[in-house]
Coordinates of C-alpha atoms in Angstrom, one line a residue:
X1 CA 0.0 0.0 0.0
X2 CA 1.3 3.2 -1.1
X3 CA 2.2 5.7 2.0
X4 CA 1.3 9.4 1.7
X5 CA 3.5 12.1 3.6
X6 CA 1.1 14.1 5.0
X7 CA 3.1 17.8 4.4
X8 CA 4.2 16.9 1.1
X9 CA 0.2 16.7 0.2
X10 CA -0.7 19.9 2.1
X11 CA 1.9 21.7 -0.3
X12 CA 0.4 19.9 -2.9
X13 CA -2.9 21.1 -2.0
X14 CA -1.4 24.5 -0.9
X15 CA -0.3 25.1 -4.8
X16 CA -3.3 23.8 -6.2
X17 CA -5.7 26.7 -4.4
X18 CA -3.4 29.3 -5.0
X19 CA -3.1 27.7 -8.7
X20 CA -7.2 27.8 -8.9
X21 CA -7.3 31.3 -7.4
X22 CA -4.7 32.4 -9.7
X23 CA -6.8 31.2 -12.9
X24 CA -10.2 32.2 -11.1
X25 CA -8.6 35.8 -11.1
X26 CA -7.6 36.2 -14.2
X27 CA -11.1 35.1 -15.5
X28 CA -13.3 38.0 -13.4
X29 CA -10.8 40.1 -15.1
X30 CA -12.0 38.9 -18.7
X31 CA -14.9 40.1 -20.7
X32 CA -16.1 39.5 -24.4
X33 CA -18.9 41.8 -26.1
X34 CA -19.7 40.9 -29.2
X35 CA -22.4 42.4 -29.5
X36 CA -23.7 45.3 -26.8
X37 CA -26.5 46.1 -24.3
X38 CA -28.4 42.6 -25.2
X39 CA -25.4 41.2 -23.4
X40 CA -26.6 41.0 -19.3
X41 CA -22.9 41.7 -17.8
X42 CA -22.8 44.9 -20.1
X43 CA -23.9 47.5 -18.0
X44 CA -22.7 45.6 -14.6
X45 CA -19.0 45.9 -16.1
X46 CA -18.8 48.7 -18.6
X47 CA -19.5 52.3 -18.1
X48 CA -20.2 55.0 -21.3
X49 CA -18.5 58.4 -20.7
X50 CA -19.1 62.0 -23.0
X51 CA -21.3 61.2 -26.4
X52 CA -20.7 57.4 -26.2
X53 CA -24.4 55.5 -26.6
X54 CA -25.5 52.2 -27.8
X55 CA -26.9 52.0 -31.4
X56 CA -28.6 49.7 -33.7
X57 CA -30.5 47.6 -31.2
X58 CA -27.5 46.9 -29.1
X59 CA -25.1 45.5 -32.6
X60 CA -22.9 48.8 -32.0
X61 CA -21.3 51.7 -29.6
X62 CA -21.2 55.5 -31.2
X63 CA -18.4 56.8 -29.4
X64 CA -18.3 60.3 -31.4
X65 CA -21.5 62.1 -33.3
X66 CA -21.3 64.2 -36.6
X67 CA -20.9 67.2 -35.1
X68 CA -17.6 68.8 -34.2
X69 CA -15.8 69.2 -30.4
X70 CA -17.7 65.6 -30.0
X71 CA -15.8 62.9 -27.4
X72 CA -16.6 59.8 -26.3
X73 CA -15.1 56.7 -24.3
X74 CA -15.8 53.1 -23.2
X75 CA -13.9 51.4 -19.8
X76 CA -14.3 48.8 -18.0
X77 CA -15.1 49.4 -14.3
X78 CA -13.1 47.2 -12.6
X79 CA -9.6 48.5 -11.7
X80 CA -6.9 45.6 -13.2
X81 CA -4.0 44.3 -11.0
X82 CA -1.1 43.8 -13.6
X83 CA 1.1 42.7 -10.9
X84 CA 0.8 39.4 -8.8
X85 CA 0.4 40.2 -5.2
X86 CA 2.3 37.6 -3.6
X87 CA 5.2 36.9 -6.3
X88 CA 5.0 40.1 -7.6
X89 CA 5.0 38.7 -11.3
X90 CA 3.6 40.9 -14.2
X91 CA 0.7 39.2 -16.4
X92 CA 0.3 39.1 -19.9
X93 CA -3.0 40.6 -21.6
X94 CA -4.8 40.6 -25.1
X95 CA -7.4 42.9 -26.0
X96 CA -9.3 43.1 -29.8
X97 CA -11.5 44.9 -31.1
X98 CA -13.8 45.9 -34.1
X99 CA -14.1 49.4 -35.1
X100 CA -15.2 51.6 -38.2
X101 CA -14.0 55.8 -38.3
X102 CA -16.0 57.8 -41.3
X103 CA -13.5 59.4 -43.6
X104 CA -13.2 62.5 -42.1
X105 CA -9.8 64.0 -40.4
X106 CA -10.7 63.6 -36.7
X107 CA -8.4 62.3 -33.5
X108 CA -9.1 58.7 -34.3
X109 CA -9.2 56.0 -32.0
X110 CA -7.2 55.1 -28.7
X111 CA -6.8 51.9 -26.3
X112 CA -5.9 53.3 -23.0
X113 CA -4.3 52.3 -19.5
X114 CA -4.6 54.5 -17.0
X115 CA -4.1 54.4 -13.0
X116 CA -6.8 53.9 -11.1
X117 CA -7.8 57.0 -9.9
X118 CA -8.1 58.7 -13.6
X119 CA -11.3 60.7 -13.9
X120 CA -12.7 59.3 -16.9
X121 CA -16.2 61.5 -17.0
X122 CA -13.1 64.4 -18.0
X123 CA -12.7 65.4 -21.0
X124 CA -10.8 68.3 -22.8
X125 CA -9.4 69.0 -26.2
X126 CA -6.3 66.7 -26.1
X127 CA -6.4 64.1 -28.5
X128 CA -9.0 61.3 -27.8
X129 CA -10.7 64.0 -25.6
X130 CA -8.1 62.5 -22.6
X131 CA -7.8 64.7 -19.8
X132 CA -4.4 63.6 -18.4
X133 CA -3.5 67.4 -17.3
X134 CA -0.4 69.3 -18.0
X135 CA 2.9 67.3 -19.4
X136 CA 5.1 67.6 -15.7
X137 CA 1.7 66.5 -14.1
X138 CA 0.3 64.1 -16.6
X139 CA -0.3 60.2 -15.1
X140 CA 1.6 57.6 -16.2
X141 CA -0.4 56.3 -19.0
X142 CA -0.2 54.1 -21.9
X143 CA -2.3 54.6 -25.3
X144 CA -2.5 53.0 -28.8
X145 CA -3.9 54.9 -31.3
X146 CA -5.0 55.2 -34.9
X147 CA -4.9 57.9 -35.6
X148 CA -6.5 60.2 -38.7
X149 CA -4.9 64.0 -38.2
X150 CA -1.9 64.5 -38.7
X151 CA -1.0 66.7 -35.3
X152 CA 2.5 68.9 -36.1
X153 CA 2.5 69.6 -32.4
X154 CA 2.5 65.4 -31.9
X155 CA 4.8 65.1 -34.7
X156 CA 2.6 62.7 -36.3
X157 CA 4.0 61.0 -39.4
X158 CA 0.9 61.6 -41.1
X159 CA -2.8 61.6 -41.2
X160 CA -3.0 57.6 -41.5
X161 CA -1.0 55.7 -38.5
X162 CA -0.9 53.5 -35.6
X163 CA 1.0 54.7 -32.4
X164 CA 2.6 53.7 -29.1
X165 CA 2.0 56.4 -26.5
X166 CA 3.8 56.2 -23.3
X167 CA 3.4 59.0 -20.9
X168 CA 2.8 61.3 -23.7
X169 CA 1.1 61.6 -26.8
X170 CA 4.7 62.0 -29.0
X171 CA 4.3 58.3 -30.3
X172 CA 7.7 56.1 -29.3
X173 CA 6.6 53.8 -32.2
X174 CA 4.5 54.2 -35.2
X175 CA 3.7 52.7 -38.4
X176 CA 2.5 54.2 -41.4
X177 CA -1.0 52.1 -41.6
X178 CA -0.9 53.3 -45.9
X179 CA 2.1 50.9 -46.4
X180 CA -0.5 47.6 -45.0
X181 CA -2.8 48.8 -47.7
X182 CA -5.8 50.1 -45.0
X183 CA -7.0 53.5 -44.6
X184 CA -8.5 53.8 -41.1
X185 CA -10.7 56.4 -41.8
X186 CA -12.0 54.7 -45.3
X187 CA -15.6 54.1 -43.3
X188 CA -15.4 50.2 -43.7
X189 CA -14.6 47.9 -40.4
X190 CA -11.0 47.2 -39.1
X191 CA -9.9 44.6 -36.3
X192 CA -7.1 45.2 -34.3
X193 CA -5.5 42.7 -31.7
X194 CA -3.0 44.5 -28.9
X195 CA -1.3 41.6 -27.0
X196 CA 1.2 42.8 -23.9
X197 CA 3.8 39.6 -23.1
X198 CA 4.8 40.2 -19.5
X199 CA 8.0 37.5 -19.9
X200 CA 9.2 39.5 -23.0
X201 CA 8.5 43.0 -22.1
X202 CA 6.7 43.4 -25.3
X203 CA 3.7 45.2 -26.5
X204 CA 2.4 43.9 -30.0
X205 CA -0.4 45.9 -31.7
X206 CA -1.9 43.9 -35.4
X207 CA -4.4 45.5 -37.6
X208 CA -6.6 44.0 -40.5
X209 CA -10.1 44.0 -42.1
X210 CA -12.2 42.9 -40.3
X211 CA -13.0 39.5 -41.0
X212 CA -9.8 38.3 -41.4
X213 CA -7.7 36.0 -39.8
X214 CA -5.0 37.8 -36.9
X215 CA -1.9 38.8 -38.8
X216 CA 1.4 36.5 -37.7
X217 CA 3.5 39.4 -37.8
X218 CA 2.6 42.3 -36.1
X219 CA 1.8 45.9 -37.1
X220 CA 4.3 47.6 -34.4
X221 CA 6.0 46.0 -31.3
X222 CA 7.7 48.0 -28.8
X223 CA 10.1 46.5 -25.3
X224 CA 8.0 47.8 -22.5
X225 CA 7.9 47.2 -18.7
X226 CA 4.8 48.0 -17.2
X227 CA 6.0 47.0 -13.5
X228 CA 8.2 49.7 -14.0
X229 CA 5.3 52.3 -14.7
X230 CA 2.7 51.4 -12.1
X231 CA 4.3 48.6 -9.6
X232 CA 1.4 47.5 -7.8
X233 CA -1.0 49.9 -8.7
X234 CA -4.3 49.3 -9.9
X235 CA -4.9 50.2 -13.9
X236 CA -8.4 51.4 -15.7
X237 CA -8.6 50.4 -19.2
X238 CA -10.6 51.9 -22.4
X239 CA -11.6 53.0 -25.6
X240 CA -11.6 57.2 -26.1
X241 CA -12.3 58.9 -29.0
X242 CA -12.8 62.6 -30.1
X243 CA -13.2 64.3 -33.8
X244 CA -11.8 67.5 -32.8
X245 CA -13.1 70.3 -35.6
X246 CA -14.2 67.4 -38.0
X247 CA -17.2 65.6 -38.0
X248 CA -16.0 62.1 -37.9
X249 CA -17.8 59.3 -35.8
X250 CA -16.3 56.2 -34.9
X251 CA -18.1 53.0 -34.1
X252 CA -17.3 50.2 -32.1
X253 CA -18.6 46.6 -32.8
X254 CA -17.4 44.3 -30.4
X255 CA -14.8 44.2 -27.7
X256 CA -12.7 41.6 -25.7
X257 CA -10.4 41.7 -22.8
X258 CA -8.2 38.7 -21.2
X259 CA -5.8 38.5 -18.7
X260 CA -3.3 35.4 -19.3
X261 CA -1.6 34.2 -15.8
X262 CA 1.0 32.0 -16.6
X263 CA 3.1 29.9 -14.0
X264 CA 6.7 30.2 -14.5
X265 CA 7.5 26.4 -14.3
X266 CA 5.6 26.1 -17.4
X267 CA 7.2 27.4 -20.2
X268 CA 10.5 30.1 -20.6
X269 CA 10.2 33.2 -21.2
X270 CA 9.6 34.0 -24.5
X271 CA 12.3 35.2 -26.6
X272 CA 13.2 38.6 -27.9
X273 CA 13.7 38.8 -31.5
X274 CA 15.9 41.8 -31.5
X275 CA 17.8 41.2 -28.6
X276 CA 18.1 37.8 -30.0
X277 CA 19.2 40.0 -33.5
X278 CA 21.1 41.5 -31.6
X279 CA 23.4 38.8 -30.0
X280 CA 23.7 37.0 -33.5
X281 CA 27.3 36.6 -34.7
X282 CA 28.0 38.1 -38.3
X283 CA 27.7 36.0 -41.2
X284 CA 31.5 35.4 -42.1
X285 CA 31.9 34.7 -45.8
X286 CA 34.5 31.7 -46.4
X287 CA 37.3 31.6 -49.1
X288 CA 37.0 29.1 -52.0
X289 CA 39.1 27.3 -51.4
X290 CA 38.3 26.5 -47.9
X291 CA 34.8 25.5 -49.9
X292 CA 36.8 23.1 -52.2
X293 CA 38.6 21.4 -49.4
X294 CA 35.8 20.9 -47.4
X295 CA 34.0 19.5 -50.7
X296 CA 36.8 17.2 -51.2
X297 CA 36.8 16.0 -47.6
X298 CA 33.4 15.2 -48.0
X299 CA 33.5 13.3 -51.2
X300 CA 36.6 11.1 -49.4
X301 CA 34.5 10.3 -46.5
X302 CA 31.4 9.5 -48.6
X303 CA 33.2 7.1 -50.3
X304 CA 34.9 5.3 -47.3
X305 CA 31.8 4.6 -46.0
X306 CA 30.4 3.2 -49.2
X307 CA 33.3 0.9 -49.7
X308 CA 32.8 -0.2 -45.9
X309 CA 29.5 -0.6 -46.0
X310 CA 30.1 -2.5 -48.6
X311 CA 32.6 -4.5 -47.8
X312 CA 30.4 -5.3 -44.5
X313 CA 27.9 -6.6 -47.0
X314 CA 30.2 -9.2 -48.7
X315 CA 31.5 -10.5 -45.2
X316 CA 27.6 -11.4 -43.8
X317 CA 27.2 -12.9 -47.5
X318 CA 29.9 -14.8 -47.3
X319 CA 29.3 -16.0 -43.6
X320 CA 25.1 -16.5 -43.8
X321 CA 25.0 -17.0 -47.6
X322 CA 27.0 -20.0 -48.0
X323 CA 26.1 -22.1 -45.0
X324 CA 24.4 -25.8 -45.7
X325 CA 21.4 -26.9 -44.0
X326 CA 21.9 -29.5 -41.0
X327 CA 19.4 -32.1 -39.9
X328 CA 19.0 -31.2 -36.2
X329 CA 20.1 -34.3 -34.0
X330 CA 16.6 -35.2 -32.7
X331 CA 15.3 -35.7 -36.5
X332 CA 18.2 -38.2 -37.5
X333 CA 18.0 -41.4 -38.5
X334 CA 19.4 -44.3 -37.1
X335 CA 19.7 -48.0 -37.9
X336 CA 16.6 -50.3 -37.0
X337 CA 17.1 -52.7 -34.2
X338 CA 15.6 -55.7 -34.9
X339 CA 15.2 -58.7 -32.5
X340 CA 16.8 -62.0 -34.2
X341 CA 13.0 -64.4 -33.1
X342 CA 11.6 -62.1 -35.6
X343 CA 13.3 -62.6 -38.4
X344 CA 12.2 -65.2 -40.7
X345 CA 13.5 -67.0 -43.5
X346 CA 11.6 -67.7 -46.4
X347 CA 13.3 -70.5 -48.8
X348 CA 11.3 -70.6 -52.4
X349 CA 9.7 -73.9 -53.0
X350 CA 11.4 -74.5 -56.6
X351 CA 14.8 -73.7 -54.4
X352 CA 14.5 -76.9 -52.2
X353 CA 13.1 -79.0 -54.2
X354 CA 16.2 -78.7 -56.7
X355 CA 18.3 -79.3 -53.3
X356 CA 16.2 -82.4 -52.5

């Protein structure tokens, strides 16, 4: 009968709660919308801010209206820890969603993170209508945007592009969105999947039609520690839009949040391309002639071990092929024994008569 050591199963059973709290956790902190106000955890976990509404029976969320100075934004209630309490480990997070922008030249589009104590029923003429107060005194925040005005003040690139804001609204990456063949103010639906890898540091933003499969490649990535911006602080996270002197609405369609909590002892931590670039000898080109000799070595060695192999050939031939069948001894045949009373003589009839 197999013994059990009674501590070694209370550990056991210690990692397994923390383990199920751990995963429990991470799902109150995870949401999908599809579609909107039909869905009964909508209004218990999502709060509309400024001009934001829900239209078409619930399918959509206006955040902006066709007039100008208009601002809206969607967050989620619940303040998110991004940092383990007890370890102390970041956690990873994905976020997509479907949106549509009429072509018009307003702000755009922005995911936010916040801190927790952001006032989100502010709003003000910065871009996406996010009051984050004066540059010395702004929060530590993080936004993507798409944006559709090209901003001198911002130093946008241009009137078409995705950006990483971190702290300020000067992107520290940002892709020309014209060079993927999308226009995000072209009034048709775009998807967009942000994905933050906590063991990589990495914040990956992909864009595409909507309908299409998730890009493998993303659109922009960008090395970013997030313990480093908020340690244990609680974050708010969101939608914001505003169409500054334009017109331009923008429409959300669906919307999904998950936090990934991943155990260590699982996997590695994923690896970073450039640094992995980065540490990569250079290619050194070799001489010819090193190429010939090598070649030649080669050839010398692929011959040896044809000619052994088949020499080995010819020795098992010669060892297994010419051996001769033998009788085992149990089957072999021996000379009949015969008992002398048994053996008797016949003499023809013609024979003794000629003798008599």
């Amino acid at each position: 009968m197999a013994k059990f050591n009674i501590p070694t199963c209370l550990t056991v059973l210690t990692f397994m709660i923390s383990h199920l709290k751990m995963i429990n956790a991470g799902s109150s902190y995870s949401f999908s919308f599809q579609s909107f106000d039909k869905n009964p955890n909508f209004q218990s976990n999502i709060a509309l801010y400024g001009d934001a509404k829900v239209v078409g029976n619930g399918s959509s969320l206006q955040l902006t209206r066709s007039v100008s100075s208009s601002a809206g934004r969607v967050m989620y209630k619940q303040p998110i820890k991004l940092v383990e309490g007890i370890s102390g480990n970041m956690v990873s997070f994905s976020t997509n969603f479907s949106f549509l922008m009429s072509p018009d030249d307003g702000d755009g589009l922005a995911f936010v993170l916040v801190p927790g104590g952001f006032y989100a029923r502010m709003f003000n003429n910065s871009p996406f209508g996010l009051n984050l107060g004066s540059e010395k005194s702004s929060p530590k925040f993080v936004a993507v945007e798409f944006d559709t005005k090209r901003d001198a003040e911002y130093g946008d690139l241009n009137d078409n592009h995705v950006g990483i804001d971190v702290g300020a609204f000067v992107s520290v990456k940002v892709r020309n969105v014209s060079s993927n063949d999308m226009v995000l103010n072209s009034g048709k639906r775009l998807h967009s999947w942000i994905d933050y890898e906590a063991g990589s540091k990495r914040l990956e933003v992909r864009l595409s039609q909507s309908g299409d499969m998730k890009p493998i490649d993303p659109l922009l990535s960008y090395p970013l520690d997030l313990s480093n911006m908020w340690n244990d602080e609680s974050v708010l996270i969101g939608l914001s839009s505003s169409n500054g002197n334009s017109s331009q609405t923008c429409f959300l369609y669906s919307w999904s949040f998950k936090l990934r909590h991943v155990p260590q002892w699982m996997h590695s931590e994923p690896l970073d391309p450039q640094a992995f670039a980065k540490r990569a000898k250079p290619v050194q080109v070799q001489k010819k002639s090193d190429c010939i000799l090598k070649m030649l070595a080669a050839m010398i060695f692929g011959s040896a071990c044809g000619a052994l192999g088949a020499f080995m050939v010819l020795y098992l031939w010669t060892i297994f092929g010419n051996r001769r069948p033998i009788v085992p001894e149990e089957c072999s045949v021996h000379p009949g024994d015969f008992e002398y009373k048994k053996v008797k003589v016949v003499v023809d009839k013609a024979v003794q008569d000629g003798k008599h």
